[in-house]
């Protein structure tokens, strides 16, 4: 009936992708390279369309779109194209004497059909960067962009089938009902970026099919500013990372921890930087974004209720505008300290030194990122040694995200799994353990066969506990020579015993 919702559409999409995947279409590396090349053309040929969609969704300008999304996507594509053959090749492993003559290696294999659920704050990077790894690993993929960044979602659904194999990669748009229906299907991996609350629902749905998940979540990323540091430079970097994208970044500094003696200096330096970055009126600055919608605007604004405003505080609901705002003398029990802010509010919480800062951080959920500004190596070492977080950057913010050789991901409440570069490929591959043995030298296996004796157990223990060195080729031939010598010696002893008996 035309009045009935096509609830089976999501199932048809997944079943169709699985059928094509199982045909082996994505096994050849050449196919994967073709798809990555096509994805790169999509980004370059439609850059203006993407920029326009993000201008409508977040009031983000051209330069920020390139800096925060497109450059990272292009870098990931180029890296995968150049390194994919090495990533997908069998990986030899160290062996023991027992497997010295065997071919032993790890073979990365495609998982199957992957579901990638993106978020609205960086709607292109949070979908396409995982997709790059999914393609490189040989998977099929369903992409579910956030309905909140509606212009980007609509454009993605329109463009992707024009460039990628639509029998292997499909975009499903819609809201909560469509996402829930997708989560009822069986996938081989689910890659979700978003809030911890929804992440728990995704993991619960995945558990019904024993589907592994990557959860890129968030949380309150602390920023400790030590009195022994260049406060002016620290505040410049913090201001950039906090207020970029209007504070809607999962690894933005959520709050500052510092000693009371430097709180006013921090406020002063942030004020200078805000004036430099956004002039006297951030609302008219082309570099300052907007809150995604009025619901999030109301939520963020309500977080300021108990707080003392040191800078900013202005807002305009009709434009979803909240000025860059700094809040001083914030207490741990305030509402703003109970949830991730995800907006342009920067609370300052004062602590009495490093030990109290570490205690404050450890008393809360493990964050996605941790920032520490200090010129004292002892402070840095203690902060690294005595805390835990998904990632950490010292004397800067956000920048660990830009290094594609570093794994990006959370720990505990801030997520599980990791991606970027080769880490995405590995996350979306099955690492198959392979051992290939010949039929030769069966006599060496006697130690494991019944009837077992003390002598056979000693022999088995010797062969299983002695590892070969990393120079595998030379080592294997040395082992072969040794084993042949042992075999000849045993044979000689047997012949001599027989001769004596005769």
Short mmCIF file of C-alpha atoms in Angstrom, two decimals:
data_model
loop_
_atom_site.label_atom_id
_atom_site.label_comp_id
_atom_site.label_asym_id
_atom_site.label_seq_id
_atom_site.Cartn_x
_atom_site.Cartn_y
_atom_site.Cartn_z
CA UNK A 1 0.00 0.00 0.00
CA UNK A 2 1.31 3.52 -0.81
CA UNK A 3 0.31 4.59 2.72
CA UNK A 4 2.53 2.03 4.45
CA UNK A 5 6.09 2.90 5.43
CA UNK A 6 8.58 0.69 3.55
CA UNK A 7 10.05 -0.78 6.73
CA UNK A 8 11.80 -3.48 4.72
CA UNK A 9 13.84 -0.97 2.69
CA UNK A 10 16.79 -1.06 5.08
CA UNK A 11 16.81 -4.87 5.03
CA UNK A 12 16.76 -4.90 1.25
CA UNK A 13 19.71 -2.52 1.16
CA UNK A 14 21.79 -4.63 3.52
CA UNK A 15 20.88 -7.93 1.87
CA UNK A 16 21.70 -6.51 -1.55
CA UNK A 17 25.11 -5.28 -0.44
CA UNK A 18 25.88 -8.59 1.23
CA UNK A 19 25.06 -10.54 -1.91
CA UNK A 20 27.38 -8.41 -4.04
CA UNK A 21 30.12 -8.51 -1.39
CA UNK A 22 29.96 -12.30 -1.27
CA UNK A 23 30.46 -12.42 -5.03
CA UNK A 24 34.03 -11.30 -4.33
CA UNK A 25 33.79 -8.02 -6.23
CA UNK A 26 35.83 -6.06 -3.68
CA UNK A 27 38.58 -8.66 -3.20
CA UNK A 28 40.92 -7.32 -5.93
CA UNK A 29 43.02 -4.37 -4.75
CA UNK A 30 42.58 -2.71 -8.12
CA UNK A 31 38.83 -2.46 -7.52
CA UNK A 32 39.42 -0.83 -4.14
CA UNK A 33 41.85 1.69 -5.67
CA UNK A 34 39.30 2.57 -8.33
CA UNK A 35 36.67 3.27 -5.67
CA UNK A 36 39.08 5.38 -3.62
CA UNK A 37 40.00 7.36 -6.73
CA UNK A 38 36.31 7.93 -7.44
CA UNK A 39 35.77 9.13 -3.87
CA UNK A 40 38.63 11.58 -4.28
CA UNK A 41 37.05 12.93 -7.47
CA UNK A 42 33.76 13.39 -5.61
CA UNK A 43 35.49 15.58 -3.02
CA UNK A 44 37.46 17.67 -5.51
CA UNK A 45 34.78 18.06 -8.18
CA UNK A 46 32.05 18.99 -5.69
CA UNK A 47 34.03 20.95 -3.14
CA UNK A 48 31.92 24.07 -3.67
CA UNK A 49 28.69 22.08 -3.21
CA UNK A 50 30.01 20.57 0.03
CA UNK A 51 31.09 23.98 1.27
CA UNK A 52 27.67 25.42 0.50
CA UNK A 53 25.91 22.58 2.35
CA UNK A 54 28.08 23.16 5.42
CA UNK A 55 27.45 26.90 5.22
CA UNK A 56 23.73 26.13 5.42
CA UNK A 57 24.11 23.53 8.17
CA UNK A 58 26.63 25.24 10.47
CA UNK A 59 27.40 28.65 8.96
CA UNK A 60 30.91 27.35 8.35
CA UNK A 61 33.02 29.17 5.78
CA UNK A 62 35.09 27.75 2.94
CA UNK A 63 38.44 27.87 4.70
CA UNK A 64 37.25 26.12 7.86
CA UNK A 65 35.56 23.40 5.81
CA UNK A 66 38.84 22.65 4.05
CA UNK A 67 40.89 22.87 7.26
CA UNK A 68 38.63 20.75 9.45
CA UNK A 69 37.20 18.21 6.99
CA UNK A 70 38.27 18.07 3.34
CA UNK A 71 42.05 18.08 3.79
CA UNK A 72 41.85 15.17 6.26
CA UNK A 73 39.61 13.15 3.93
CA UNK A 74 41.93 13.73 0.95
CA UNK A 75 44.99 12.80 3.02
CA UNK A 76 43.36 9.55 4.13
CA UNK A 77 42.44 8.67 0.53
CA UNK A 78 45.94 9.34 -0.77
CA UNK A 79 47.52 7.38 2.08
CA UNK A 80 45.24 4.38 1.51
CA UNK A 81 45.90 4.42 -2.24
CA UNK A 82 49.67 4.37 -1.74
CA UNK A 83 49.87 1.99 1.24
CA UNK A 84 46.92 -0.35 0.73
CA UNK A 85 48.94 -3.11 -0.95
CA UNK A 86 51.28 -3.27 2.06
CA UNK A 87 48.37 -3.14 4.52
CA UNK A 88 46.57 -6.00 2.79
CA UNK A 89 49.65 -8.21 2.33
CA UNK A 90 50.22 -11.27 4.53
CA UNK A 91 52.11 -10.31 7.70
CA UNK A 92 54.77 -12.83 8.77
CA UNK A 93 55.01 -13.55 12.48
CA UNK A 94 57.73 -14.96 14.71
CA UNK A 95 57.71 -18.74 15.05
CA UNK A 96 58.86 -21.36 17.51
CA UNK A 97 60.81 -24.51 16.69
CA UNK A 98 57.56 -26.41 16.40
CA UNK A 99 56.47 -24.27 13.44
CA UNK A 100 59.93 -23.51 12.04
CA UNK A 101 59.25 -25.26 8.73
CA UNK A 102 55.71 -23.92 8.35
CA UNK A 103 54.45 -20.84 6.57
CA UNK A 104 52.89 -18.78 9.39
CA UNK A 105 51.34 -15.36 8.86
CA UNK A 106 48.40 -13.02 9.51
CA UNK A 107 46.17 -12.29 6.53
CA UNK A 108 43.92 -9.19 6.71
CA UNK A 109 40.52 -10.04 5.22
CA UNK A 110 37.39 -7.96 4.58
CA UNK A 111 34.76 -8.26 7.30
CA UNK A 112 31.73 -7.93 5.05
CA UNK A 113 29.04 -5.24 5.25
CA UNK A 114 29.89 -2.29 7.51
CA UNK A 115 27.44 0.27 8.89
CA UNK A 116 28.89 3.77 9.35
CA UNK A 117 26.72 6.14 11.39
CA UNK A 118 27.99 9.70 11.23
CA UNK A 119 27.36 12.81 13.26
CA UNK A 120 26.34 16.35 12.39
CA UNK A 121 29.26 18.44 13.65
CA UNK A 122 31.67 17.25 10.95
CA UNK A 123 29.20 15.44 8.67
CA UNK A 124 31.61 14.69 5.83
CA UNK A 125 34.77 13.68 7.70
CA UNK A 126 32.93 11.54 10.25
CA UNK A 127 31.41 9.48 7.42
CA UNK A 128 34.03 9.50 4.68
CA UNK A 129 37.15 8.90 6.77
CA UNK A 130 35.79 5.59 8.10
CA UNK A 131 34.53 4.84 4.58
CA UNK A 132 38.07 5.18 3.21
CA UNK A 133 39.21 2.44 5.59
CA UNK A 134 36.16 0.31 4.78
CA UNK A 135 36.87 0.52 1.05
CA UNK A 136 40.60 -0.12 1.48
CA UNK A 137 39.82 -3.20 3.60
CA UNK A 138 37.47 -4.54 0.92
CA UNK A 139 34.14 -4.12 2.70
CA UNK A 140 30.73 -3.06 1.48
CA UNK A 141 29.22 -0.18 3.46
CA UNK A 142 25.96 1.47 4.42
CA UNK A 143 26.38 5.15 5.29
CA UNK A 144 23.93 6.85 7.65
CA UNK A 145 24.58 10.61 7.85
CA UNK A 146 22.96 12.61 10.63
CA UNK A 147 19.57 14.10 9.80
CA UNK A 148 20.50 17.23 11.79
CA UNK A 149 23.02 18.33 9.15
CA UNK A 150 20.27 17.93 6.58
CA UNK A 151 21.86 19.76 3.65
CA UNK A 152 25.04 17.68 3.89
CA UNK A 153 23.04 14.45 4.26
CA UNK A 154 20.93 15.25 1.21
CA UNK A 155 23.99 16.13 -0.88
CA UNK A 156 25.84 12.99 0.19
CA UNK A 157 22.92 10.79 -0.83
CA UNK A 158 22.78 12.57 -4.18
CA UNK A 159 26.51 12.48 -4.98
CA UNK A 160 27.77 9.14 -3.72
CA UNK A 161 25.92 6.94 -6.27
CA UNK A 162 27.34 9.10 -9.07
CA UNK A 163 30.90 8.13 -8.13
CA UNK A 164 30.99 4.92 -6.10
CA UNK A 165 29.68 1.45 -6.94
CA UNK A 166 26.09 1.73 -5.71
CA UNK A 167 25.82 -2.03 -5.40
CA UNK A 168 28.57 -1.91 -2.75
CA UNK A 169 28.13 1.49 -1.06
CA UNK A 170 24.79 3.08 -0.24
CA UNK A 171 23.58 6.10 1.71
CA UNK A 172 20.47 5.77 3.88
CA UNK A 173 18.98 9.04 5.09
CA UNK A 174 16.30 9.71 7.67
CA UNK A 175 15.94 10.15 11.40
CA UNK A 176 15.59 7.94 14.44
CA UNK A 177 13.14 5.38 12.88
CA UNK A 178 15.45 4.73 9.92
CA UNK A 179 18.49 4.40 12.19
CA UNK A 180 16.63 2.00 14.47
CA UNK A 181 15.57 -0.11 11.51
CA UNK A 182 19.16 -0.22 10.25
CA UNK A 183 20.34 -1.34 13.68
CA UNK A 184 17.93 -4.28 13.55
CA UNK A 185 19.85 -5.66 10.57
CA UNK A 186 22.91 -7.87 10.83
CA UNK A 187 26.15 -6.13 9.98
CA UNK A 188 29.73 -7.36 10.20
CA UNK A 189 30.87 -4.17 11.93
CA UNK A 190 29.20 -0.98 13.12
CA UNK A 191 31.17 2.25 13.22
CA UNK A 192 29.35 4.92 15.21
CA UNK A 193 30.33 8.51 15.96
CA UNK A 194 28.20 10.48 18.42
CA UNK A 195 27.14 10.68 22.05
CA UNK A 196 27.81 8.11 24.76
CA UNK A 197 24.09 7.76 25.41
CA UNK A 198 23.32 6.74 21.83
CA UNK A 199 26.54 4.72 21.72
CA UNK A 200 25.12 2.45 24.42
CA UNK A 201 21.99 1.88 22.30
CA UNK A 202 24.12 1.08 19.25
CA UNK A 203 26.17 -1.43 21.25
CA UNK A 204 23.02 -3.01 22.64
CA UNK A 205 21.59 -3.43 19.14
CA UNK A 206 24.88 -4.83 17.84
CA UNK A 207 24.98 -7.39 20.66
CA UNK A 208 21.87 -9.10 19.28
CA UNK A 209 23.93 -10.18 16.26
CA UNK A 210 27.30 -10.36 18.06
CA UNK A 211 28.43 -7.55 15.76
CA UNK A 212 31.67 -5.82 16.76
CA UNK A 213 31.53 -2.05 17.14
CA UNK A 214 33.74 0.99 16.95
CA UNK A 215 32.32 3.75 19.13
CA UNK A 216 33.80 7.20 18.65
CA UNK A 217 32.11 9.07 21.48
CA UNK A 218 33.13 12.12 23.48
CA UNK A 219 32.95 13.38 27.02
CA UNK A 220 34.50 16.22 28.93
CA UNK A 221 38.09 16.67 27.72
CA UNK A 222 40.06 18.49 30.45
CA UNK A 223 42.71 21.11 29.79
CA UNK A 224 45.22 21.66 32.60
CA UNK A 225 47.16 24.93 32.42
CA UNK A 226 50.21 24.90 34.68
CA UNK A 227 51.43 28.21 36.13
CA UNK A 228 54.84 27.33 34.69
CA UNK A 229 54.05 27.77 30.99
CA UNK A 230 53.71 30.43 28.31
CA UNK A 231 50.16 31.42 29.24
CA UNK A 232 49.70 33.73 26.25
CA UNK A 233 50.55 30.98 23.75
CA UNK A 234 48.54 28.41 25.71
CA UNK A 235 45.43 30.60 25.68
CA UNK A 236 45.80 31.32 21.97
CA UNK A 237 45.84 27.60 21.17
CA UNK A 238 43.05 26.77 23.63
CA UNK A 239 40.85 29.55 22.22
CA UNK A 240 41.28 28.22 18.68
CA UNK A 241 40.48 24.63 19.64
CA UNK A 242 37.57 25.49 21.90
CA UNK A 243 35.66 27.93 19.70
CA UNK A 244 36.32 26.42 16.27
CA UNK A 245 33.05 25.08 14.85
CA UNK A 246 31.30 26.98 17.66
CA UNK A 247 32.63 24.52 20.23
CA UNK A 248 30.93 21.57 18.52
CA UNK A 249 33.99 19.31 18.35
CA UNK A 250 34.25 16.03 20.24
CA UNK A 251 37.86 16.68 21.28
CA UNK A 252 37.49 20.40 22.02
CA UNK A 253 38.84 21.41 25.45
CA UNK A 254 35.72 21.11 27.60
CA UNK A 255 37.03 22.98 30.64
CA UNK A 256 40.21 24.49 32.03
CA UNK A 257 41.85 23.41 35.28
CA UNK A 258 44.30 25.91 36.77
CA UNK A 259 45.47 27.38 40.04
CA UNK A 260 43.50 30.42 41.33
CA UNK A 261 46.55 32.67 40.95
CA UNK A 262 46.50 32.49 37.13
CA UNK A 263 42.73 32.42 36.47
CA UNK A 264 42.44 36.16 35.74
CA UNK A 265 45.51 36.07 33.50
CA UNK A 266 43.95 33.24 31.48
CA UNK A 267 40.72 35.22 31.06
CA UNK A 268 42.73 38.26 29.95
CA UNK A 269 44.74 36.32 27.36
CA UNK A 270 41.64 34.57 25.98
CA UNK A 271 39.96 37.98 25.63
CA UNK A 272 42.93 39.27 23.60
CA UNK A 273 42.85 36.20 21.38
CA UNK A 274 39.10 36.39 20.79
CA UNK A 275 39.51 39.97 19.66
CA UNK A 276 42.26 38.90 17.25
CA UNK A 277 40.32 35.90 15.90
CA UNK A 278 36.77 37.27 15.67
CA UNK A 279 37.18 41.06 16.11
CA UNK A 280 34.76 43.00 18.32
CA UNK A 281 31.64 41.20 17.06
CA UNK A 282 32.01 37.41 16.63
CA UNK A 283 28.43 37.29 15.34
CA UNK A 284 29.49 39.03 12.14
CA UNK A 285 32.79 37.17 11.78
CA UNK A 286 32.94 34.83 8.75
CA UNK A 287 35.08 32.45 10.84
CA UNK A 288 32.53 31.92 13.60
CA UNK A 289 29.98 29.15 13.17
CA UNK A 290 26.52 28.59 14.65
CA UNK A 291 24.88 26.00 16.90
CA UNK A 292 23.30 23.27 14.78
CA UNK A 293 19.66 23.92 15.81
CA UNK A 294 17.44 25.59 18.43
CA UNK A 295 17.18 22.46 20.58
CA UNK A 296 20.94 22.36 21.07
CA UNK A 297 20.99 26.16 21.43
CA UNK A 298 18.55 25.94 24.36
CA UNK A 299 20.51 23.09 25.96
CA UNK A 300 23.85 24.91 25.77
CA UNK A 301 22.42 28.22 26.96
CA UNK A 302 20.83 26.55 30.01
CA UNK A 303 24.27 25.32 31.12
CA UNK A 304 25.28 28.90 32.01
CA UNK A 305 22.54 29.40 34.60
CA UNK A 306 24.68 29.03 37.76
CA UNK A 307 27.84 30.48 36.31
CA UNK A 308 29.74 33.74 36.51
CA UNK A 309 30.37 35.09 33.03
CA UNK A 310 33.88 36.47 32.58
CA UNK A 311 33.67 36.97 28.80
CA UNK A 312 30.89 36.81 26.24
CA UNK A 313 27.49 35.43 27.14
CA UNK A 314 25.54 37.11 24.33
CA UNK A 315 23.12 35.02 22.28
CA UNK A 316 20.52 35.20 19.51
CA UNK A 317 18.12 32.27 19.27
CA UNK A 318 16.85 33.30 15.83
CA UNK A 319 20.36 32.69 14.45
CA UNK A 320 21.38 29.90 16.86
CA UNK A 321 24.21 32.22 17.89
CA UNK A 322 26.03 31.98 21.20
CA UNK A 323 29.08 34.19 21.62
CA UNK A 324 32.42 32.71 22.67
CA UNK A 325 31.97 32.61 26.44
CA UNK A 326 34.37 32.10 29.33
CA UNK A 327 32.99 31.24 32.78
CA UNK A 328 35.10 31.74 35.91
CA UNK A 329 35.04 30.23 39.41
CA UNK A 330 32.98 27.26 38.20
CA UNK A 331 32.34 24.65 40.90
CA UNK A 332 32.42 20.89 40.27
CA UNK A 333 28.73 20.40 41.17
CA UNK A 334 27.45 22.95 38.61
CA UNK A 335 25.29 21.53 35.82
CA UNK A 336 27.84 22.59 33.20
CA UNK A 337 30.32 20.14 34.77
CA UNK A 338 27.91 17.18 34.61
CA UNK A 339 27.72 16.74 30.83
CA UNK A 340 29.73 17.39 27.69
CA UNK A 341 29.18 21.02 26.74
CA UNK A 342 29.50 20.72 22.94
CA UNK A 343 29.17 24.46 22.54
CA UNK A 344 31.14 27.72 22.89
CA UNK A 345 31.22 27.82 26.70
CA UNK A 346 34.58 27.46 28.46
CA UNK A 347 34.38 26.95 32.25
CA UNK A 348 37.44 27.55 34.41
CA UNK A 349 37.70 25.34 37.51
CA UNK A 350 40.40 26.23 40.00
CA UNK A 351 42.50 23.56 41.72
CA UNK A 352 45.37 23.70 44.21
CA UNK A 353 48.15 22.34 42.06
CA UNK A 354 48.91 19.35 39.88
CA UNK A 355 47.97 16.59 42.33
CA UNK A 356 44.49 18.01 42.80
CA UNK A 357 44.09 18.39 39.03
CA UNK A 358 45.01 14.75 38.50
CA UNK A 359 42.61 13.70 41.25
CA UNK A 360 39.85 15.82 39.66
CA UNK A 361 40.37 14.19 36.24
CA UNK A 362 40.54 10.65 37.62
CA UNK A 363 37.34 11.09 39.63
CA UNK A 364 35.41 11.40 36.35
CA UNK A 365 34.85 9.30 33.24
CA UNK A 366 37.91 8.78 31.04
CA UNK A 367 37.87 11.56 28.42
CA UNK A 368 38.38 11.30 24.67
CA UNK A 369 41.23 13.80 24.86
CA UNK A 370 43.43 15.33 27.55
CA UNK A 371 45.41 18.55 27.24
CA UNK A 372 48.20 19.80 29.45
CA UNK A 373 50.15 23.04 29.07
CA UNK A 374 53.41 23.20 30.98
CA UNK A 375 57.09 23.96 30.57
CA UNK A 376 57.89 21.57 33.41
CA UNK A 377 58.77 18.05 32.22
CA UNK A 378 57.91 16.63 35.63
CA UNK A 379 54.36 18.01 35.37
CA UNK A 380 53.97 16.56 31.89
CA UNK A 381 55.32 13.15 32.92
CA UNK A 382 53.03 12.95 35.94
CA UNK A 383 49.96 13.96 33.95
CA UNK A 384 50.73 11.29 31.33
CA UNK A 385 51.59 8.61 33.89
CA UNK A 386 48.77 9.18 36.36
CA UNK A 387 45.75 9.78 34.10
CA UNK A 388 44.01 7.95 31.25
CA UNK A 389 42.37 9.29 28.09
CA UNK A 390 41.74 8.32 24.48
CA UNK A 391 44.49 10.65 23.30
CA UNK A 392 46.65 13.41 24.70
CA UNK A 393 48.28 16.54 23.31
CA UNK A 394 50.83 18.50 25.32
CA UNK A 395 51.11 22.27 24.85
CA UNK A 396 48.47 22.31 22.12
CA UNK A 397 44.94 21.07 21.44
CA UNK A 398 43.32 18.85 18.78
CA UNK A 399 46.58 18.26 16.93
CA UNK A 400 46.98 14.57 17.76
CA UNK A 401 43.89 14.07 15.55
CA UNK A 402 45.83 15.30 12.50
CA UNK A 403 48.59 12.66 12.70
CA UNK A 404 47.30 9.72 10.65
CA UNK A 405 49.84 7.30 12.13
CA UNK A 406 48.36 7.84 15.59
CA UNK A 407 45.24 5.81 16.49
CA UNK A 408 42.27 8.03 17.24
CA UNK A 409 39.68 6.70 19.65
CA UNK A 410 38.35 6.71 23.18
CA UNK A 411 38.62 4.60 26.29
CA UNK A 412 35.86 3.65 28.68
CA UNK A 413 32.93 6.05 28.43
CA UNK A 414 34.59 7.99 25.60
CA UNK A 415 34.50 5.03 23.23
CA UNK A 416 36.19 1.89 21.98
CA UNK A 417 38.16 1.03 18.89
CA UNK A 418 40.38 3.32 16.87
CA UNK A 419 40.83 4.70 13.38
CA UNK A 420 42.82 6.98 11.03
CA UNK A 421 45.14 5.73 8.32
CA UNK A 422 46.22 2.12 8.74
CA UNK A 423 44.33 1.93 12.04
CA UNK A 424 41.02 2.26 10.16
CA UNK A 425 42.06 -0.49 7.76
CA UNK A 426 42.97 -2.78 10.66
CA UNK A 427 39.81 -1.90 12.60
CA UNK A 428 37.63 -2.89 9.65
CA UNK A 429 39.55 -6.06 8.73
CA UNK A 430 39.56 -9.58 10.11
CA UNK A 431 43.12 -10.60 10.96
CA UNK A 432 43.07 -14.24 9.98
CA UNK A 433 45.68 -16.51 11.58
CA UNK A 434 47.20 -18.80 8.93
CA UNK A 435 49.57 -21.77 9.23
CA UNK A 436 50.49 -23.88 6.20
CA UNK A 437 52.36 -27.12 6.82
CA UNK A 438 53.82 -29.64 4.39
CA UNK A 439 53.53 -33.43 4.64
CA UNK A 440 57.28 -33.81 5.08
CA UNK A 441 59.22 -34.68 8.25
CA UNK A 442 56.29 -36.36 9.98
CA UNK A 443 58.70 -37.92 12.45
CA UNK A 444 59.06 -34.55 14.18
CA UNK A 445 55.41 -34.72 15.18
CA UNK A 446 55.80 -37.90 17.23
CA UNK A 447 56.10 -35.87 20.43
CA UNK A 448 52.44 -34.88 20.26
CA UNK A 449 51.00 -38.27 19.36
CA UNK A 450 49.93 -41.06 21.74
CA UNK A 451 51.22 -43.02 23.48
CA UNK A 452 52.60 -39.99 25.36
CA UNK A 453 55.69 -40.48 27.52
CA UNK A 454 57.90 -38.27 29.66
CA UNK A 455 60.51 -38.23 26.89
CA UNK A 456 57.95 -37.17 24.27
CA UNK A 457 56.63 -34.42 26.59
CA UNK A 458 60.17 -33.07 27.07
CA UNK A 459 60.66 -33.04 23.32
CA UNK A 460 57.33 -31.25 22.76
CA UNK A 461 58.15 -28.69 25.44
CA UNK A 462 61.55 -28.02 23.88
CA UNK A 463 60.11 -27.42 20.41
CA UNK A 464 57.16 -25.28 21.63
CA UNK A 465 59.09 -23.05 24.04
CA UNK A 466 62.05 -22.11 21.85
CA UNK A 467 61.32 -19.13 19.61
CA UNK A 468 63.17 -18.38 16.42
CA UNK A 469 64.99 -15.09 15.98
CA UNK A 470 63.60 -12.43 13.66
CA UNK A 471 66.03 -13.27 10.83
CA UNK A 472 63.54 -15.93 9.79
CA UNK A 473 65.06 -17.08 6.49
CA UNK A 474 68.53 -17.80 7.88
CA UNK A 475 67.04 -19.15 11.07
CA UNK A 476 64.73 -21.60 9.32
CA UNK A 477 67.56 -23.06 7.27
CA UNK A 478 69.69 -23.32 10.42
CA UNK A 479 66.82 -25.18 12.10
CA UNK A 480 66.41 -27.46 9.08
CA UNK A 481 70.11 -28.27 9.13
CA UNK A 482 69.97 -28.90 12.89
CA UNK A 483 66.90 -31.12 12.57
CA UNK A 484 68.47 -33.08 9.72
CA UNK A 485 71.61 -33.52 11.78
CA UNK A 486 69.54 -34.72 14.73
CA UNK A 487 67.63 -37.05 12.43
CA UNK A 488 70.85 -38.47 11.00
CA UNK A 489 72.29 -38.88 14.49
CA UNK A 490 69.18 -40.73 15.67
CA UNK A 491 69.27 -42.93 12.58
CA UNK A 492 72.96 -43.66 13.14
CA UNK A 493 72.31 -44.61 16.77
CA UNK A 494 69.50 -46.93 15.71
CA UNK A 495 71.71 -48.57 13.07
CA UNK A 496 74.52 -49.04 15.58
CA UNK A 497 72.14 -50.55 18.13
CA UNK A 498 70.81 -52.92 15.54
CA UNK A 499 74.35 -53.85 14.48
CA UNK A 500 75.35 -54.55 18.12
CA UNK A 501 72.29 -56.71 18.66
CA UNK A 502 73.05 -58.69 15.57
#
